C-alpha atoms as an extended CHARMM CRD file, in Angstrom:
* protein
*
       225  EXT
         1         1  MET       CA              1.3530000000       68.0190000000      -15.4410000000  PROA      1               0.0000000000
         2         2  HSD       CA             -1.2160000000       69.5160000000      -17.8530000000  PROA      2               0.0000000000
         3         3  LYS       CA             -4.6400000000       68.9570000000      -16.6170000000  PROA      3               0.0000000000
         4         4  GLN       CA             -7.2350000000       67.2850000000      -18.7670000000  PROA      4               0.0000000000
         5         5  TRP       CA            -10.7410000000       68.5100000000      -17.8760000000  PROA      5               0.0000000000
         6         6  VAL       CA            -12.8570000000       66.0200000000      -19.7670000000  PROA      6               0.0000000000
         7         7  PHE       CA            -12.5410000000       62.1050000000      -20.2620000000  PROA      7               0.0000000000
         8         8  SER       CA            -14.7370000000       59.9920000000      -22.7240000000  PROA      8               0.0000000000
         9         9  PHE       CA            -16.2750000000       57.0380000000      -21.3270000000  PROA      9               0.0000000000
        10        10  ASP       CA            -13.9390000000       54.8420000000      -23.2680000000  PROA      10              0.0000000000
        11        11  GLU       CA            -10.7210000000       56.4090000000      -21.8990000000  PROA      11              0.0000000000
        12        12  VAL       CA            -10.5590000000       54.6010000000      -18.7340000000  PROA      12              0.0000000000
        13        13  ASP       CA             -7.0130000000       53.4100000000      -19.1810000000  PROA      13              0.0000000000
        14        14  LYS       CA             -5.8260000000       57.0010000000      -19.8920000000  PROA      14              0.0000000000
        15        15  VAL       CA             -7.5990000000       58.0280000000      -16.7550000000  PROA      15              0.0000000000
        16        16  LYS       CA             -5.6420000000       55.4240000000      -14.6830000000  PROA      16              0.0000000000
        17        17  GLU       CA             -2.4030000000       56.8190000000      -16.2370000000  PROA      17              0.0000000000
        18        18  TYR       CA             -3.3940000000       60.3330000000      -15.6760000000  PROA      18              0.0000000000
        19        19  VAL       CA             -4.0250000000       59.5730000000      -11.8510000000  PROA      19              0.0000000000
        20        20  GLY       CA             -1.2490000000       57.0430000000      -11.2810000000  PROA      20              0.0000000000
        21        21  GLY       CA             -3.1850000000       53.9120000000      -11.6160000000  PROA      21              0.0000000000
        22        22  SER       CA             -5.1820000000       53.5610000000       -8.3150000000  PROA      22              0.0000000000
        23        23  TRP       CA             -9.0320000000       52.9400000000       -8.8550000000  PROA      23              0.0000000000
        24        24  GLU       CA             -9.7310000000       55.1780000000       -5.6820000000  PROA      24              0.0000000000
        25        25  LYS       CA             -8.0570000000       58.1270000000       -7.6030000000  PROA      25              0.0000000000
        26        26  VAL       CA             -9.9650000000       57.3550000000      -10.7660000000  PROA      26              0.0000000000
        27        27  ARG       CA            -13.2360000000       57.4180000000       -8.5870000000  PROA      27              0.0000000000
        28        28  GLY       CA            -12.0510000000       60.6900000000       -7.1730000000  PROA      28              0.0000000000
        29        29  LEU       CA            -11.3590000000       62.3560000000      -10.5060000000  PROA      29              0.0000000000
        30        30  LEU       CA            -14.6020000000       61.0840000000      -12.4690000000  PROA      30              0.0000000000
        31        31  GLY       CA            -16.8910000000       60.4960000000       -9.5190000000  PROA      31              0.0000000000
        32        32  GLY       CA            -18.4660000000       57.1800000000       -8.5660000000  PROA      32              0.0000000000
        33        33  LYS       CA            -20.7980000000       57.2640000000      -11.7510000000  PROA      33              0.0000000000
        34        34  GLY       CA            -18.2140000000       58.4320000000      -14.1620000000  PROA      34              0.0000000000
        35        35  ALA       CA            -15.8850000000       55.7220000000      -13.1100000000  PROA      35              0.0000000000
        36        36  ASN       CA            -18.3340000000       53.0280000000      -13.1290000000  PROA      36              0.0000000000
        37        37  LEU       CA            -19.4560000000       54.1130000000      -16.6090000000  PROA      37              0.0000000000
        38        38  ALA       CA            -16.0490000000       54.0220000000      -18.0050000000  PROA      38              0.0000000000
        39        39  GLU       CA            -15.2350000000       50.7280000000      -16.4470000000  PROA      39              0.0000000000
        40        40  MET       CA            -18.4270000000       49.2650000000      -17.8170000000  PROA      40              0.0000000000
        41        41  THR       CA            -17.3210000000       50.5350000000      -21.2140000000  PROA      41              0.0000000000
        42        42  ARG       CA            -13.6850000000       48.9950000000      -20.8880000000  PROA      42              0.0000000000
        43        43  ILE       CA            -15.1940000000       45.2980000000      -20.1210000000  PROA      43              0.0000000000
        44        44  GLY       CA            -17.5920000000       45.7100000000      -23.1280000000  PROA      44              0.0000000000
        45        45  ILE       CA            -20.9790000000       46.2360000000      -21.6280000000  PROA      45              0.0000000000
        46        46  PRO       CA            -23.1340000000       48.2100000000      -23.8270000000  PROA      46              0.0000000000
        47        47  VAL       CA            -23.0870000000       51.7970000000      -22.5670000000  PROA      47              0.0000000000
        48        48  PRO       CA            -24.1560000000       54.6060000000      -24.6370000000  PROA      48              0.0000000000
        49        49  PRO       CA            -21.1370000000       56.8560000000      -25.5090000000  PROA      49              0.0000000000
        50        50  GLY       CA            -20.6430000000       59.8790000000      -23.3830000000  PROA      50              0.0000000000
        51        51  PHE       CA            -17.9940000000       61.8270000000      -21.2910000000  PROA      51              0.0000000000
        52        52  THR       CA            -17.2480000000       62.8210000000      -17.8000000000  PROA      52              0.0000000000
        53        53  VAL       CA            -16.1570000000       66.5310000000      -16.7870000000  PROA      53              0.0000000000
        54        54  THR       CA            -13.6290000000       65.8500000000      -13.8510000000  PROA      54              0.0000000000
        55        55  THR       CA            -13.9050000000       66.8100000000      -10.1500000000  PROA      55              0.0000000000
        56        56  GLU       CA            -10.9800000000       68.9460000000      -10.9000000000  PROA      56              0.0000000000
        57        57  ALA       CA            -12.7380000000       71.1070000000      -13.2160000000  PROA      57              0.0000000000
        58        58  CYS       CA            -15.4190000000       71.3050000000      -10.5840000000  PROA      58              0.0000000000
        59        59  ASN       CA            -12.8790000000       72.4030000000       -7.7190000000  PROA      59              0.0000000000
        60        60  GLU       CA            -11.2100000000       75.0200000000      -10.2670000000  PROA      60              0.0000000000
        61        61  TYR       CA            -14.5710000000       76.4740000000      -11.1560000000  PROA      61              0.0000000000
        62        62  LEU       CA            -15.5170000000       76.8350000000       -7.2340000000  PROA      62              0.0000000000
        63        63  GLU       CA            -11.9360000000       78.3510000000       -6.4990000000  PROA      63              0.0000000000
        64        64  SER       CA            -12.2210000000       80.7390000000       -9.1530000000  PROA      64              0.0000000000
        65        65  GLY       CA            -15.5980000000       82.3020000000       -8.1390000000  PROA      65              0.0000000000
        66        66  GLY       CA            -17.5420000000       80.6750000000      -10.8490000000  PROA      66              0.0000000000
        67        67  ALA       CA            -15.5810000000       80.5170000000      -14.2020000000  PROA      67              0.0000000000
        68        68  PHE       CA            -15.0710000000       77.5610000000      -16.2530000000  PROA      68              0.0000000000
        69        69  PRO       CA            -11.2550000000       76.3940000000      -16.1740000000  PROA      69              0.0000000000
        70        70  ASN       CA             -9.4510000000       77.5810000000      -19.3720000000  PROA      70              0.0000000000
        71        71  GLY       CA            -10.0220000000       75.0450000000      -22.0340000000  PROA      71              0.0000000000
        72        72  MET       CA            -12.7520000000       72.9650000000      -20.2330000000  PROA      72              0.0000000000
        73        73  TRP       CA            -15.6150000000       73.8800000000      -22.5200000000  PROA      73              0.0000000000
        74        74  GLU       CA            -13.6250000000       73.4800000000      -25.4650000000  PROA      74              0.0000000000
        75        75  ALA       CA            -12.7240000000       69.9200000000      -24.0600000000  PROA      75              0.0000000000
        76        76  GLU       CA            -16.3370000000       69.3130000000      -23.6560000000  PROA      76              0.0000000000
        77        77  LEU       CA            -17.3550000000       70.3580000000      -27.1530000000  PROA      77              0.0000000000
        78        78  GLN       CA            -14.5890000000       68.1260000000      -28.4780000000  PROA      78              0.0000000000
        79        79  ALA       CA            -15.8490000000       65.0770000000      -26.4370000000  PROA      79              0.0000000000
        80        80  LEU       CA            -19.4470000000       65.7810000000      -27.7180000000  PROA      80              0.0000000000
        81        81  LYS       CA            -17.8970000000       65.6710000000      -31.3110000000  PROA      81              0.0000000000
        82        82  LYS       CA            -16.8280000000       62.1100000000      -30.2570000000  PROA      82              0.0000000000
        83        83  VAL       CA            -20.4030000000       61.2180000000      -29.2100000000  PROA      83              0.0000000000
        84        84  GLU       CA            -21.6670000000       62.3710000000      -32.5420000000  PROA      84              0.0000000000
        85        85  GLN       CA            -19.3050000000       60.2340000000      -34.4020000000  PROA      85              0.0000000000
        86        86  ASP       CA            -20.0140000000       57.2380000000      -32.2560000000  PROA      86              0.0000000000
        87        87  THR       CA            -23.7600000000       57.6890000000      -32.6570000000  PROA      87              0.0000000000
        88        88  GLY       CA            -24.0130000000       59.3540000000      -36.1410000000  PROA      88              0.0000000000
        89        89  LYS       CA            -26.3000000000       61.9930000000      -34.7890000000  PROA      89              0.0000000000
        90        90  ILE       CA            -25.2780000000       65.7680000000      -34.4710000000  PROA      90              0.0000000000
        91        91  PHE       CA            -26.1310000000       67.7790000000      -31.5030000000  PROA      91              0.0000000000
        92        92  GLY       CA            -28.5230000000       70.6380000000      -32.4330000000  PROA      92              0.0000000000
        93        93  ASP       CA            -29.1660000000       69.0750000000      -36.0630000000  PROA      93              0.0000000000
        94        94  PRO       CA            -32.8000000000       69.6040000000      -37.0470000000  PROA      94              0.0000000000
        95        95  GLU       CA            -32.6380000000       66.4040000000      -39.1200000000  PROA      95              0.0000000000
        96        96  ASN       CA            -31.0270000000       63.9450000000      -37.0150000000  PROA      96              0.0000000000
        97        97  PRO       CA            -30.5490000000       65.3590000000      -33.4170000000  PROA      97              0.0000000000
        98        98  LEU       CA            -28.3980000000       63.9460000000      -30.6710000000  PROA      98              0.0000000000
        99        99  LEU       CA            -30.1030000000       64.4320000000      -27.4030000000  PROA      99              0.0000000000
       100       100  VAL       CA            -27.7030000000       63.9290000000      -23.9780000000  PROA      100             0.0000000000
       101       101  SER       CA            -28.4080000000       63.9390000000      -20.5250000000  PROA      101             0.0000000000
       102       102  CYS       CA            -26.4590000000       65.5090000000      -17.7310000000  PROA      102             0.0000000000
       103       103  ARG       CA            -26.1280000000       64.6810000000      -13.9900000000  PROA      103             0.0000000000
       104       104  SER       CA            -23.5950000000       65.0220000000      -11.0580000000  PROA      104             0.0000000000
       105       105  GLY       CA            -21.9100000000       62.0940000000       -9.5550000000  PROA      105             0.0000000000
       106       106  ALA       CA            -19.3670000000       62.5550000000       -6.8740000000  PROA      106             0.0000000000
       107       107  LYS       CA            -16.8290000000       59.8390000000       -5.5260000000  PROA      107             0.0000000000
       108       108  PHE       CA            -19.5970000000       59.5230000000       -2.6420000000  PROA      108             0.0000000000
       109       109  SER       CA            -23.3950000000       59.9560000000       -3.1750000000  PROA      109             0.0000000000
       110       110  MET       CA            -24.4820000000       62.9530000000       -0.8280000000  PROA      110             0.0000000000
       111       111  PRO       CA            -27.4830000000       65.0570000000       -0.1410000000  PROA      111             0.0000000000
       112       112  GLY       CA            -28.3050000000       67.7710000000       -2.4780000000  PROA      112             0.0000000000
       113       113  MET       CA            -26.7330000000       66.2480000000       -5.4560000000  PROA      113             0.0000000000
       114       114  MET       CA            -28.1950000000       67.3250000000       -8.8130000000  PROA      114             0.0000000000
       115       115  ASP       CA            -30.9980000000       65.2430000000      -10.3020000000  PROA      115             0.0000000000
       116       116  THR       CA            -30.6620000000       64.1850000000      -14.1350000000  PROA      116             0.0000000000
       117       117  VAL       CA            -31.6140000000       66.7130000000      -16.7520000000  PROA      117             0.0000000000
       118       118  LEU       CA            -32.7460000000       64.7660000000      -19.7160000000  PROA      118             0.0000000000
       119       119  ASN       CA            -33.2470000000       65.3610000000      -23.4460000000  PROA      119             0.0000000000
       120       120  ILE       CA            -30.6400000000       68.2670000000      -23.6070000000  PROA      120             0.0000000000
       121       121  GLY       CA            -30.6400000000       69.2770000000      -27.2590000000  PROA      121             0.0000000000
       122       122  LEU       CA            -34.4600000000       69.5000000000      -27.8630000000  PROA      122             0.0000000000
       123       123  ASN       CA            -35.7520000000       72.7270000000      -29.2550000000  PROA      123             0.0000000000
       124       124  GLU       CA            -38.5280000000       74.0780000000      -31.6480000000  PROA      124             0.0000000000
       125       125  ASN       CA            -36.0980000000       72.9090000000      -34.5980000000  PROA      125             0.0000000000
       126       126  THR       CA            -34.9910000000       69.5010000000      -33.3250000000  PROA      126             0.0000000000
       127       127  ILE       CA            -38.3320000000       68.5110000000      -32.3020000000  PROA      127             0.0000000000
       128       128  GLN       CA            -39.5560000000       68.5640000000      -35.8080000000  PROA      128             0.0000000000
       129       129  GLY       CA            -36.6090000000       66.2470000000      -36.7250000000  PROA      129             0.0000000000
       130       130  MET       CA            -37.7300000000       63.8940000000      -33.6780000000  PROA      130             0.0000000000
       131       131  ILE       CA            -41.1820000000       63.7340000000      -34.8890000000  PROA      131             0.0000000000
       132       132  LYS       CA            -40.1720000000       62.6870000000      -38.3500000000  PROA      132             0.0000000000
       133       133  LEU       CA            -37.5190000000       59.9620000000      -37.0870000000  PROA      133             0.0000000000
       134       134  THR       CA            -39.9990000000       58.7240000000      -34.5870000000  PROA      134             0.0000000000
       135       135  ASN       CA            -43.3890000000       59.3690000000      -36.2780000000  PROA      135             0.0000000000
       136       136  ASP       CA            -44.6270000000       59.9550000000      -32.6940000000  PROA      136             0.0000000000
       137       137  GLU       CA            -45.6850000000       63.5660000000      -32.2130000000  PROA      137             0.0000000000
       138       138  ARG       CA            -46.9820000000       62.8730000000      -28.5530000000  PROA      138             0.0000000000
       139       139  PHE       CA            -43.5920000000       61.1730000000      -27.4070000000  PROA      139             0.0000000000
       140       140  VAL       CA            -41.7120000000       64.0560000000      -28.7950000000  PROA      140             0.0000000000
       141       141  TYR       CA            -43.5610000000       66.8340000000      -26.8880000000  PROA      141             0.0000000000
       142       142  ASP       CA            -43.7330000000       64.8960000000      -23.8330000000  PROA      142             0.0000000000
       143       143  SER       CA            -40.0290000000       64.5530000000      -24.0740000000  PROA      143             0.0000000000
       144       144  TYR       CA            -39.8380000000       68.2860000000      -24.6760000000  PROA      144             0.0000000000
       145       145  ARG       CA            -41.7770000000       69.3000000000      -21.7900000000  PROA      145             0.0000000000
       146       146  ARG       CA            -39.6530000000       66.8740000000      -19.5270000000  PROA      146             0.0000000000
       147       147  LEU       CA            -36.5430000000       68.8480000000      -20.6090000000  PROA      147             0.0000000000
       148       148  ILE       CA            -38.0880000000       72.3630000000      -19.7980000000  PROA      148             0.0000000000
       149       149  GLN       CA            -39.5730000000       70.8360000000      -16.4140000000  PROA      149             0.0000000000
       150       150  MET       CA            -36.1160000000       69.3300000000      -15.1440000000  PROA      150             0.0000000000
       151       151  PHE       CA            -34.0180000000       72.2270000000      -16.6100000000  PROA      151             0.0000000000
       152       152  GLY       CA            -36.3960000000       74.6200000000      -14.9540000000  PROA      152             0.0000000000
       153       153  SER       CA            -36.4260000000       72.7400000000      -11.6770000000  PROA      153             0.0000000000
       154       154  VAL       CA            -32.7420000000       71.3960000000      -11.4510000000  PROA      154             0.0000000000
       155       155  VAL       CA            -30.9170000000       74.1120000000      -13.3580000000  PROA      155             0.0000000000
       156       156  MET       CA            -32.9900000000       77.2310000000      -12.6200000000  PROA      156             0.0000000000
       157       157  GLY       CA            -34.4330000000       76.4200000000       -9.1720000000  PROA      157             0.0000000000
       158       158  ILE       CA            -38.1300000000       76.9130000000      -10.1960000000  PROA      158             0.0000000000
       159       159  GLU       CA            -40.4520000000       74.9270000000       -7.9270000000  PROA      159             0.0000000000
       160       160  ASP       CA            -41.3510000000       71.7660000000       -9.4260000000  PROA      160             0.0000000000
       161       161  ASP       CA            -44.7900000000       72.0440000000       -8.0720000000  PROA      161             0.0000000000
       162       162  ASP       CA            -45.4300000000       75.1770000000      -10.5250000000  PROA      162             0.0000000000
       163       163  PHE       CA            -45.1020000000       72.6050000000      -13.3820000000  PROA      163             0.0000000000
       164       164  GLU       CA            -46.8270000000       69.8730000000      -11.9620000000  PROA      164             0.0000000000
       165       165  GLU       CA            -49.8530000000       72.0030000000      -11.2980000000  PROA      165             0.0000000000
       166       166  VAL       CA            -50.1080000000       72.6980000000      -15.2200000000  PROA      166             0.0000000000
       167       167  ILE       CA            -49.9700000000       68.8290000000      -15.8440000000  PROA      167             0.0000000000
       168       168  THR       CA            -52.6730000000       68.1650000000      -13.2420000000  PROA      168             0.0000000000
       169       169  LYS       CA            -54.8740000000       70.8360000000      -14.9040000000  PROA      169             0.0000000000
       170       170  ALA       CA            -54.1870000000       69.3200000000      -18.5610000000  PROA      170             0.0000000000
       171       171  ARG       CA            -55.4380000000       65.8150000000      -17.0460000000  PROA      171             0.0000000000
       172       172  GLN       CA            -58.3740000000       67.4150000000      -15.6970000000  PROA      172             0.0000000000
       173       173  LYS       CA            -59.2280000000       69.4540000000      -18.7630000000  PROA      173             0.0000000000
       174       174  ALA       CA            -58.6570000000       66.1620000000      -20.9220000000  PROA      174             0.0000000000
       175       175  GLY       CA            -60.8330000000       64.1110000000      -18.5720000000  PROA      175             0.0000000000
       176       176  VAL       CA            -58.2100000000       61.5100000000      -18.0800000000  PROA      176             0.0000000000
       177       177  GLU       CA            -56.4330000000       59.9450000000      -15.0440000000  PROA      177             0.0000000000
       178       178  THR       CA            -52.9350000000       59.5670000000      -16.0140000000  PROA      178             0.0000000000
       179       179  ASP       CA            -50.3230000000       61.3700000000      -18.0030000000  PROA      179             0.0000000000
       180       180  ALA       CA            -49.8650000000       58.5880000000      -20.3940000000  PROA      180             0.0000000000
       181       181  GLU       CA            -53.4140000000       59.2990000000      -21.4760000000  PROA      181             0.0000000000
       182       182  LEU       CA            -52.6830000000       62.9100000000      -22.5950000000  PROA      182             0.0000000000
       183       183  LYS       CA            -52.4360000000       63.3760000000      -26.2950000000  PROA      183             0.0000000000
       184       184  ALA       CA            -50.0310000000       65.2240000000      -28.4400000000  PROA      184             0.0000000000
       185       185  GLU       CA            -52.0410000000       68.5560000000      -28.4070000000  PROA      185             0.0000000000
       186       186  ASP       CA            -52.3520000000       68.3260000000      -24.6420000000  PROA      186             0.0000000000
       187       187  TRP       CA            -48.5650000000       68.1640000000      -24.3670000000  PROA      187             0.0000000000
       188       188  LYS       CA            -48.2040000000       71.0070000000      -26.8710000000  PROA      188             0.0000000000
       189       189  GLU       CA            -50.1210000000       73.1730000000      -24.5160000000  PROA      189             0.0000000000
       190       190  VAL       CA            -48.2710000000       72.0020000000      -21.6030000000  PROA      190             0.0000000000
       191       191  VAL       CA            -45.0350000000       72.9710000000      -23.3170000000  PROA      191             0.0000000000
       192       192  ARG       CA            -46.4070000000       76.4180000000      -23.9880000000  PROA      192             0.0000000000
       193       193  LYS       CA            -47.6130000000       76.7950000000      -20.4030000000  PROA      193             0.0000000000
       194       194  PHE       CA            -44.0860000000       75.4640000000      -19.2440000000  PROA      194             0.0000000000
       195       195  LYS       CA            -42.1090000000       78.2850000000      -21.2990000000  PROA      195             0.0000000000
       196       196  SER       CA            -44.5400000000       80.8940000000      -19.8260000000  PROA      196             0.0000000000
       197       197  ILE       CA            -43.7360000000       79.7020000000      -16.2570000000  PROA      197             0.0000000000
       198       198  TYR       CA            -39.9070000000       79.5850000000      -16.9620000000  PROA      198             0.0000000000
       199       199  ARG       CA            -40.1480000000       83.1890000000      -18.5460000000  PROA      199             0.0000000000
       200       200  HSD       CA            -41.9970000000       84.6410000000      -15.6760000000  PROA      200             0.0000000000
       201       201  LYS       CA            -39.7550000000       82.8860000000      -12.9150000000  PROA      201             0.0000000000
       202       202  THR       CA            -36.3180000000       83.4560000000      -14.6310000000  PROA      202             0.0000000000
       203       203  GLY       CA            -36.9100000000       86.8820000000      -16.4430000000  PROA      203             0.0000000000
       204       204  HSD       CA            -35.8060000000       85.2280000000      -19.7470000000  PROA      204             0.0000000000
       205       205  ASP       CA            -36.7640000000       82.7740000000      -22.3780000000  PROA      205             0.0000000000
       206       206  PHE       CA            -36.0070000000       78.8800000000      -22.0970000000  PROA      206             0.0000000000
       207       207  PRO       CA            -32.7450000000       78.7340000000      -23.8340000000  PROA      207             0.0000000000
       208       208  ASP       CA            -33.3390000000       77.4730000000      -27.6280000000  PROA      208             0.0000000000
       209       209  ASN       CA            -29.7350000000       76.9250000000      -28.2460000000  PROA      209             0.0000000000
       210       210  PRO       CA            -28.8160000000       73.2140000000      -27.3110000000  PROA      210             0.0000000000
       211       211  PHE       CA            -25.1490000000       74.2990000000      -26.5010000000  PROA      211             0.0000000000
       212       212  ASN       CA            -26.4540000000       77.0620000000      -24.1000000000  PROA      212             0.0000000000
       213       213  GLN       CA            -28.6340000000       74.2220000000      -22.5330000000  PROA      213             0.0000000000
       214       214  LEU       CA            -25.4040000000       71.8820000000      -22.0940000000  PROA      214             0.0000000000
       215       215  LYS       CA            -23.2740000000       74.7770000000      -20.7800000000  PROA      215             0.0000000000
       216       216  LEU       CA            -25.9280000000       76.0250000000      -18.1320000000  PROA      216             0.0000000000
       217       217  ALA       CA            -26.4170000000       72.1590000000      -17.2100000000  PROA      217             0.0000000000
       218       218  THR       CA            -22.7920000000       71.7770000000      -16.5160000000  PROA      218             0.0000000000
       219       219  GLU       CA            -22.6330000000       74.9890000000      -14.5700000000  PROA      219             0.0000000000
       220       220  ALA       CA            -25.6300000000       73.5680000000      -12.4990000000  PROA      220             0.0000000000
       221       221  VAL       CA            -23.7600000000       70.5390000000      -11.4120000000  PROA      221             0.0000000000
       222       222  PHE       CA            -20.6780000000       72.5840000000      -10.2290000000  PROA      222             0.0000000000
       223       223  LYS       CA            -22.8810000000       74.8780000000       -8.3340000000  PROA      223             0.0000000000
       224       224  SER       CA            -24.8420000000       71.8310000000       -6.7090000000  PROA      224             0.0000000000
       225       225  TRP       CA            -21.5160000000       71.0500000000       -4.9110000000  PROA      225             0.0000000000
């Protein structure tokens, strides 16, 4: 049978057909979180649109020594197009950007599983669109630094303490007790310092291309297994 590497959340019936109807096999293919999101979508619970890359794709990646299975990335991009249609937003679009999160979810929870990476799709262009849409510069720069921090620690293996130290110093400099009291200008400075840490620790700049962000996050999930 031709393997399907990616299923949208609203394709649970298709998944059941693919695996032969058993719920355990659905969980085996989509992982616990992916299966539950698909089932919640099926019964009408309001779940944001999304998709799951299958455990078969992960196994194939690991068996091949670190290459995406043939056609998997294209299938992921196709599923992303569907999310764009469902949300009316465009991934990487500077005017009306779609942001996505990426996380792992095996059939059973286990130690060492990758944390969630939020706000994938933010870059120097899309943050300007987000500022116009939200009219909240502070919120957007806080969201951007979260992406760089999570991506740096989860995907690239940078010590989270390196980032947290910057935030602690930003609070001290601003004379405030909590992150919530930091203003837009404070978060802009944090973003600049986070990018500097990322460059220093990885040897290259933080990926500005949203599709590269998504690709590297997908790969990080596979490697975390």
